[in-house]
Short mmCIF file of C-alpha atoms and ligand atoms in Angstrom, two decimals:
data_model
loop_
_atom_site.label_atom_id
_atom_site.label_comp_id
_atom_site.label_asym_id
_atom_site.label_seq_id
_atom_site.Cartn_x
_atom_site.Cartn_y
_atom_site.Cartn_z
CA MET A 295 13.43 -28.86 0.58
CA VAL A 296 12.77 -25.84 2.75
CA SER A 297 11.30 -26.25 6.16
CA CYS A 298 9.43 -24.12 8.61
CA ARG A 299 8.52 -25.38 12.05
CA VAL A 300 6.51 -22.47 13.42
CA ILE A 301 2.94 -23.60 12.90
CA PRO A 302 1.08 -20.21 12.96
CA TRP A 303 3.31 -19.06 10.15
CA LEU A 304 2.83 -22.20 8.11
CA HIS A 305 -0.07 -20.88 6.13
CA LEU A 306 1.72 -17.68 5.22
CA PHE A 307 4.78 -19.72 4.39
CA ILE A 308 2.82 -21.88 1.95
CA VAL A 309 1.34 -18.81 0.25
CA ALA A 310 4.82 -17.36 -0.18
CA LEU A 311 6.25 -20.63 -1.45
CA ASP A 312 3.40 -21.03 -3.89
CA TYR A 313 4.06 -17.53 -5.21
CA ALA A 314 7.76 -18.32 -5.70
CA LEU A 315 7.02 -21.60 -7.45
CA ARG A 316 4.58 -19.97 -9.83
CA LYS A 317 7.26 -17.47 -10.77
CA ALA A 318 9.80 -20.21 -11.34
CA VAL A 319 7.73 -22.54 -13.53
CA ASN A 320 7.91 -22.06 -17.30
CA THR A 321 5.14 -23.31 -19.57
CA ASN A 322 7.26 -26.14 -20.96
CA ASP A 323 8.47 -27.37 -17.57
CA GLY A 324 7.33 -30.75 -16.39
CA LEU A 325 7.09 -34.44 -17.04
CA THR A 326 5.22 -35.17 -20.27
CA LEU A 327 2.10 -37.15 -19.45
CA ARG A 328 0.78 -36.89 -23.00
CA ARG A 329 2.71 -35.72 -26.06
CA ARG A 330 1.55 -32.79 -28.15
CA GLN A 331 -0.69 -34.02 -30.95
CA SER A 332 -1.75 -30.80 -32.60
CA SER A 333 -2.31 -27.18 -31.71
CA ARG A 334 -5.74 -28.13 -30.42
CA HIS A 335 -4.34 -31.02 -28.40
CA PRO A 336 -1.23 -29.63 -26.76
CA ALA A 337 1.09 -31.69 -24.59
CA VAL A 338 0.01 -32.34 -21.01
CA VAL A 339 2.83 -31.83 -18.53
CA LEU A 340 3.14 -32.10 -14.78
CA PRO A 341 5.71 -29.63 -13.41
CA ASP A 342 5.36 -30.14 -9.68
CA LEU A 343 3.51 -31.73 -6.78
CA ASP A 344 3.47 -29.82 -3.54
CA PHE A 345 2.25 -30.60 -0.09
CA ALA A 346 3.12 -27.76 2.31
CA ASP A 347 6.91 -27.64 2.22
CA ASP A 348 7.30 -31.08 0.63
CA ILE A 349 7.93 -30.27 -3.00
CA CYS A 350 8.54 -32.54 -5.99
CA LEU A 351 9.70 -31.05 -9.27
CA PHE A 352 9.39 -33.09 -12.47
CA GLU A 353 11.15 -32.89 -15.82
CA ASP A 354 11.67 -35.19 -18.80
CA THR A 355 15.43 -34.65 -18.95
CA ILE A 356 18.23 -34.08 -16.45
CA ARG A 357 19.30 -30.91 -18.21
CA ALA A 358 15.81 -29.46 -17.88
CA ALA A 359 15.65 -30.60 -14.25
CA GLN A 360 18.92 -28.81 -13.51
CA ASP A 361 17.60 -25.61 -15.02
CA PHE A 362 14.25 -25.91 -13.26
CA LEU A 363 15.91 -26.50 -9.89
CA HIS A 364 18.06 -23.38 -10.28
CA ARG A 365 15.05 -21.26 -11.21
CA VAL A 366 13.17 -22.51 -8.13
CA GLU A 367 16.22 -21.76 -5.99
CA SER A 368 16.45 -18.19 -7.33
CA ALA A 369 12.73 -17.53 -6.98
CA THR A 370 12.60 -18.79 -3.38
CA GLN A 371 15.74 -16.84 -2.51
CA GLU A 372 14.03 -13.65 -3.63
CA ILE A 373 11.49 -14.09 -0.85
CA GLY A 374 14.14 -15.01 1.68
CA LEU A 375 13.89 -18.81 1.61
CA PHE A 376 16.75 -21.06 0.76
CA LEU A 377 17.02 -24.56 -0.57
CA ASN A 378 18.94 -26.94 1.66
CA ALA A 379 20.73 -29.18 -0.86
CA SER A 380 21.35 -31.88 1.74
CA LYS A 381 17.59 -32.29 2.16
CA THR A 382 17.02 -32.44 -1.59
CA MET A 383 17.18 -35.64 -3.59
CA VAL A 384 16.92 -36.64 -7.20
CA MET A 385 15.34 -39.81 -8.52
CA HIS A 386 15.23 -41.12 -12.10
CA ILE A 387 12.50 -43.09 -13.79
CA ASN A 388 13.86 -45.04 -16.76
CA PRO A 389 17.43 -44.19 -15.80
CA PRO A 390 19.72 -43.23 -18.66
CA VAL A 391 22.89 -45.28 -19.07
CA ASP A 392 25.14 -42.58 -17.69
CA PRO A 393 23.09 -40.33 -15.48
CA GLN A 394 24.57 -36.90 -15.05
CA VAL A 395 24.64 -35.36 -11.63
CA LEU A 396 22.36 -32.58 -10.58
CA LYS A 397 23.82 -29.67 -8.65
CA ALA A 398 22.41 -26.88 -6.52
CA ARG A 399 23.39 -23.33 -7.48
CA ASP A 400 26.28 -23.30 -5.03
CA GLY A 401 27.67 -26.42 -6.69
CA THR A 402 26.54 -28.93 -4.05
CA VAL A 403 25.80 -32.27 -5.69
CA ILE A 404 22.21 -33.40 -5.12
CA GLU A 405 22.13 -36.93 -3.80
CA GLN A 406 20.78 -39.54 -6.21
CA VAL A 407 18.42 -42.07 -4.73
CA SER A 408 16.50 -45.03 -6.09
CA ASP A 409 13.56 -44.34 -3.81
CA PHE A 410 12.47 -41.80 -1.24
CA LYS A 411 9.77 -41.19 1.27
CA TYR A 412 7.12 -38.69 0.23
CA LEU A 413 4.20 -38.00 2.58
CA GLY A 414 5.10 -41.10 4.55
CA SER A 415 5.28 -43.59 1.68
CA PHE A 416 8.08 -44.96 -0.45
CA SER A 417 7.47 -44.82 -4.17
CA ASN A 418 8.68 -48.38 -4.68
CA THR A 419 5.72 -50.62 -3.83
CA ALA A 420 7.78 -53.67 -2.85
CA TYR A 421 9.82 -51.59 -0.44
CA ASP A 422 6.80 -49.78 0.95
CA VAL A 423 4.97 -53.07 1.54
CA SER A 424 7.87 -54.51 3.56
CA HIS A 425 8.14 -51.26 5.47
CA ARG A 426 4.42 -51.26 6.36
CA ILE A 427 4.52 -54.96 7.33
CA GLY A 428 7.38 -54.16 9.72
CA LEU A 429 5.47 -51.27 11.25
CA ALA A 430 2.32 -53.39 11.62
CA TRP A 431 4.25 -56.09 13.49
CA GLY A 432 5.73 -53.39 15.72
CA ALA A 433 2.23 -52.16 16.57
CA SER A 434 1.07 -55.73 17.17
CA HIS A 435 3.93 -56.38 19.61
CA SER A 436 3.21 -53.22 21.55
CA LEU A 437 -0.38 -54.41 22.02
CA ARG A 438 0.53 -57.93 23.08
CA LYS A 439 -0.95 -57.39 26.57
CA VAL A 440 -4.28 -56.62 24.96
CA TRP A 441 -4.12 -59.78 22.84
CA LYS A 442 -3.40 -61.87 25.97
CA ALA A 443 -6.12 -60.23 28.04
CA PRO A 444 -9.48 -61.93 28.64
CA ILE A 445 -11.33 -59.76 26.17
CA GLN A 446 -13.88 -60.91 23.60
CA ASN A 447 -12.60 -61.78 20.14
CA ALA A 448 -14.87 -59.18 18.59
CA THR A 449 -13.30 -56.44 20.70
CA LYS A 450 -9.78 -57.57 19.90
CA ILE A 451 -10.63 -57.54 16.21
CA LYS A 452 -11.89 -53.97 16.54
CA VAL A 453 -8.67 -52.89 18.24
CA PHE A 454 -6.62 -54.83 15.71
CA ARG A 455 -8.33 -53.26 12.70
CA SER A 456 -8.14 -49.71 13.96
CA SER A 457 -4.50 -49.95 15.01
CA VAL A 458 -2.46 -52.70 13.35
CA GLU A 459 -4.49 -52.94 10.15
CA SER A 460 -4.68 -49.20 9.61
CA ILE A 461 -0.90 -48.94 10.04
CA LEU A 462 -0.44 -51.74 7.51
CA LEU A 463 -2.76 -50.08 5.01
CA TYR A 464 -1.38 -46.54 5.14
CA GLY A 465 -0.78 -45.50 1.52
CA SER A 466 -1.88 -48.91 0.21
CA ASP A 467 -4.47 -47.43 -2.17
CA SER A 468 -1.71 -46.60 -4.62
CA TRP A 469 0.32 -49.82 -4.42
CA SER A 470 0.93 -51.70 -7.67
CA LEU A 471 0.74 -55.19 -6.21
CA THR A 472 2.28 -58.21 -7.90
CA LYS A 473 1.15 -61.75 -7.05
CA THR A 474 4.22 -62.22 -4.85
CA LEU A 475 3.43 -59.09 -2.86
CA CYS A 476 -0.20 -60.16 -2.47
CA LYS A 477 0.97 -63.47 -0.99
CA LYS A 478 3.28 -61.67 1.37
CA LEU A 479 0.50 -59.37 2.55
CA ASP A 480 -2.11 -62.10 3.01
CA GLY A 481 0.45 -64.36 4.73
CA ASN A 482 1.46 -61.70 7.19
CA TYR A 483 -2.11 -60.60 7.81
CA THR A 484 -3.07 -64.17 8.68
CA ARG A 485 -0.18 -64.37 11.13
CA LEU A 486 -1.11 -61.01 12.63
CA LEU A 487 -4.65 -62.27 13.11
CA ARG A 488 -3.37 -65.41 14.82
CA THR A 489 -1.33 -63.26 17.18
CA THR A 490 -4.33 -61.05 17.89
CA LEU A 491 -6.60 -63.99 18.74
CA ASN A 492 -3.85 -66.00 20.46
CA VAL A 493 -4.26 -68.90 18.12
CA ASP A 494 -1.42 -71.31 18.58
CA TRP A 495 0.45 -72.68 15.57
CA LYS A 496 -0.20 -76.20 16.71
CA SER A 497 -3.96 -75.77 17.03
CA HIS A 498 -6.01 -76.94 14.09
CA THR A 499 -7.81 -73.65 13.56
CA THR A 500 -8.53 -73.21 9.87
CA ASN A 501 -8.21 -69.88 8.12
CA THR A 502 -11.98 -69.83 7.65
CA GLN A 503 -12.43 -70.03 11.43
CA LEU A 504 -9.67 -67.52 12.00
CA TYR A 505 -11.00 -64.95 9.52
CA ASN A 506 -14.59 -65.56 10.60
CA GLY A 507 -16.03 -63.43 7.81
CA LEU A 508 -13.23 -60.85 7.63
CA PRO A 509 -12.16 -60.15 4.05
CA ARG A 510 -8.64 -60.98 2.84
CA ILE A 511 -6.45 -57.94 3.23
CA THR A 512 -5.60 -57.92 -0.48
CA ARG A 513 -9.33 -57.74 -1.14
CA VAL A 514 -9.63 -54.71 1.13
CA ILE A 515 -6.67 -53.09 -0.63
CA ARG A 516 -8.18 -53.80 -4.04
CA ASP A 517 -11.44 -52.13 -3.04
CA ARG A 518 -9.67 -49.12 -1.61
CA ARG A 519 -7.54 -48.82 -4.72
CA LEU A 520 -10.63 -48.83 -6.92
CA ALA A 521 -12.51 -46.41 -4.66
CA LEU A 522 -9.63 -43.93 -4.71
CA ALA A 523 -9.02 -44.36 -8.44
CA GLY A 524 -12.66 -43.65 -9.26
CA HIS A 525 -12.68 -40.64 -6.99
CA VAL A 526 -9.51 -39.22 -8.52
CA MET A 527 -10.77 -39.84 -12.02
CA ARG A 528 -14.04 -38.03 -11.45
CA HIS A 529 -12.65 -35.07 -9.55
CA ASP A 530 -9.39 -33.96 -11.08
CA GLU A 531 -8.33 -34.24 -14.66
CA MET A 532 -4.60 -33.91 -13.97
CA ALA A 533 -4.68 -36.40 -11.10
CA GLY A 534 -6.60 -38.78 -13.39
CA ARG A 535 -3.85 -38.52 -15.98
CA VAL A 536 -1.19 -39.22 -13.37
CA LEU A 537 -3.19 -42.20 -12.14
CA LEU A 538 -3.28 -43.84 -15.57
CA TRP A 539 0.14 -42.68 -16.68
CA ARG A 540 2.48 -45.26 -18.10
CA PRO A 541 6.20 -44.53 -18.41
CA ASP A 542 7.62 -44.75 -21.91
CA ASP A 543 9.30 -48.16 -21.67
CA LYS A 544 10.54 -48.32 -25.24
CA ARG A 545 14.13 -47.47 -24.58
CA ARG A 546 14.36 -49.61 -21.54
CA ARG A 547 15.60 -53.17 -21.34
CA GLY A 548 13.88 -55.90 -19.39
CA ARG A 549 10.30 -56.34 -18.37
CA PRO A 550 8.10 -53.24 -18.35
CA SER A 551 7.31 -52.13 -14.83
CA LEU A 552 3.92 -52.94 -13.36
CA THR A 553 1.90 -49.75 -13.37
CA LEU A 554 -1.14 -48.87 -11.33
CA LYS A 555 -3.03 -48.68 -14.62
CA ARG A 556 -2.29 -52.34 -15.36
CA VAL A 557 -3.32 -53.36 -11.84
CA ILE A 558 -6.62 -51.50 -12.15
CA GLU A 559 -7.26 -53.00 -15.60
CA GLU A 560 -6.78 -56.46 -14.14
CA ASP A 561 -8.96 -55.67 -11.12
CA VAL A 562 -11.96 -54.89 -13.29
CA GLY A 563 -11.17 -56.63 -16.60
CA LEU A 564 -11.59 -53.45 -18.65
CA GLN A 565 -9.19 -51.36 -20.69
CA ASP A 566 -8.71 -47.96 -22.30
CA GLY A 567 -11.98 -46.32 -23.39
CA ASP A 568 -14.22 -48.83 -21.60
CA LEU A 569 -12.24 -48.41 -18.42
CA LEU A 570 -12.43 -44.63 -18.63
CA SER A 571 -16.15 -44.46 -19.21
CA VAL A 572 -16.92 -46.83 -16.33
CA MET A 573 -14.57 -44.96 -14.01
CA ARG A 574 -16.32 -41.70 -14.76
CA ASP A 575 -19.70 -43.23 -13.91
CA ARG A 576 -19.88 -43.36 -10.13
CA ALA A 577 -22.71 -45.89 -9.92
CA ALA A 578 -21.19 -48.24 -12.49
CA TRP A 579 -17.79 -48.08 -10.82
CA ARG A 580 -19.25 -48.91 -7.42
CA ASN A 581 -20.32 -52.30 -8.75
CA PHE A 582 -16.66 -53.28 -8.85
CA ILE A 583 -16.16 -52.40 -5.20
CA VAL A 584 -17.27 -55.27 -3.04
CA SER A 585 -16.61 -54.14 0.53
CA PRO A 586 -16.89 -50.36 0.36
CA GLU A 587 -16.06 -49.65 3.97
CA GLY A 588 -13.02 -51.93 3.69
C1 NAG B 725 20.46 -28.49 6.01
O1 NAG B 725 19.93 -29.74 6.42
C2 NAG B 725 20.85 -30.53 7.15
C3 NAG B 725 20.23 -31.89 7.35
O2 NAG B 725 18.97 -31.84 7.99
C4 NAG B 725 21.20 -29.81 8.45
O3 NAG B 725 22.12 -30.60 9.21
C5 NAG B 725 21.83 -28.47 8.11
O4 NAG B 725 22.07 -27.75 9.29
C6 NAG B 725 20.90 -27.67 7.20
N1 NAG B 725 21.61 -26.46 6.75
C7 NAG B 725 21.23 -25.25 7.08
C8 NAG B 725 22.07 -24.14 6.56
O5 NAG B 725 20.23 -25.04 7.75
C1 NAG B 726 5.83 -61.36 5.83
O1 NAG B 726 6.57 -60.26 5.38
C2 NAG B 726 7.96 -60.46 5.42
C3 NAG B 726 8.65 -59.14 5.16
O2 NAG B 726 8.21 -58.51 4.01
C4 NAG B 726 8.33 -61.55 4.45
O3 NAG B 726 9.73 -61.76 4.43
C5 NAG B 726 7.60 -62.82 4.86
O4 NAG B 726 7.84 -63.84 3.92
C6 NAG B 726 6.10 -62.59 4.99
N1 NAG B 726 5.49 -63.74 5.62
C7 NAG B 726 4.52 -64.46 5.05
C8 NAG B 726 3.95 -65.55 5.88
O5 NAG B 726 4.12 -64.23 3.93
C1 NAG B 727 -11.47 -66.53 19.25
O1 NAG B 727 -11.13 -66.89 17.90
C2 NAG B 727 -10.28 -68.03 17.81
C3 NAG B 727 -9.91 -68.21 16.35
O2 NAG B 727 -11.04 -68.40 15.52
C4 NAG B 727 -10.94 -69.26 18.40
O3 NAG B 727 -10.07 -70.35 18.36
C5 NAG B 727 -11.32 -68.94 19.84
O4 NAG B 727 -12.05 -70.03 20.38
C6 NAG B 727 -12.18 -67.68 19.91
N1 NAG B 727 -12.39 -67.35 21.30
C7 NAG B 727 -13.59 -67.06 21.76
C8 NAG B 727 -13.66 -66.75 23.23
O5 NAG B 727 -14.58 -67.10 21.08
#
């Protein structure tokens, strides 16, 4: 949205931006995470997520989003910052049949996208998984001299896990993995391991020998997902609500999308109230996490 490259000023910049955003946000701005039930249980809304100068604004409707965007533009302009419309994008969840366009104050149309990169990850899990697999293979190729070198397997595995595996797993704690994606991940991880240990296709090495006690990568991801989910749930009420949020699928055709909530429910075989109470109990939740250090 707005960018600042001079590091010493970054902190000041964030303070200023935060001030402008606070001025721009109205009480009813935001994506509804829970509808208003009564005066004692008001609606819970999420207006924005900010990380330094990476800002996401949320609204339930396009009209409200348009208005919100203009208010943010005005408020930031007052402190001498400007919104670069060509670096701003709009994305719909549950797209309406005829989505209206969103415009900046000067009339520039904001580009509509079906996905975008935020803090290094794409919001669409399938796309992000393919992207990470590609990056992991890139890292593996650049280390091919190491894999060919006369080094102990144990050392290679250490290098592999801290480089290739960590590249593959970046952002994986929030993936909503389908069975197909799990297969893709495990399949590629096995091939990456073969490359690391120079195991030829023709050799009769079994996966048990190849893995030699290493957990399946989807197992590692599951444990990380549960560890993060428990942490989020216990430490921040709003983040907990986002974690278990389910889009309103009623007006949408086709199969409901797989949410992180569903994945977590399947991981542990618990739902709703039971799930919540176990998640809030650190010791109980740990029982579901098999390989804590992943
Ligand atoms: C806005 O961002 C685009 C794309 O990065 C850049 O080319 C352009 O110069 C920017 N506009 C201004 C006024 O800085
Ligand atoms: C590895 O990932 C690629 C790209 O996502 C996919 O096309 C391929 O089928 C996967 N390979 C295996 C063995 O699962
Ligand atoms: C390294 O691991 C592979 C795969 O399990 C095995 O075939 C190979 O013999 C091992 N090499 C050494 C030196 O242990």
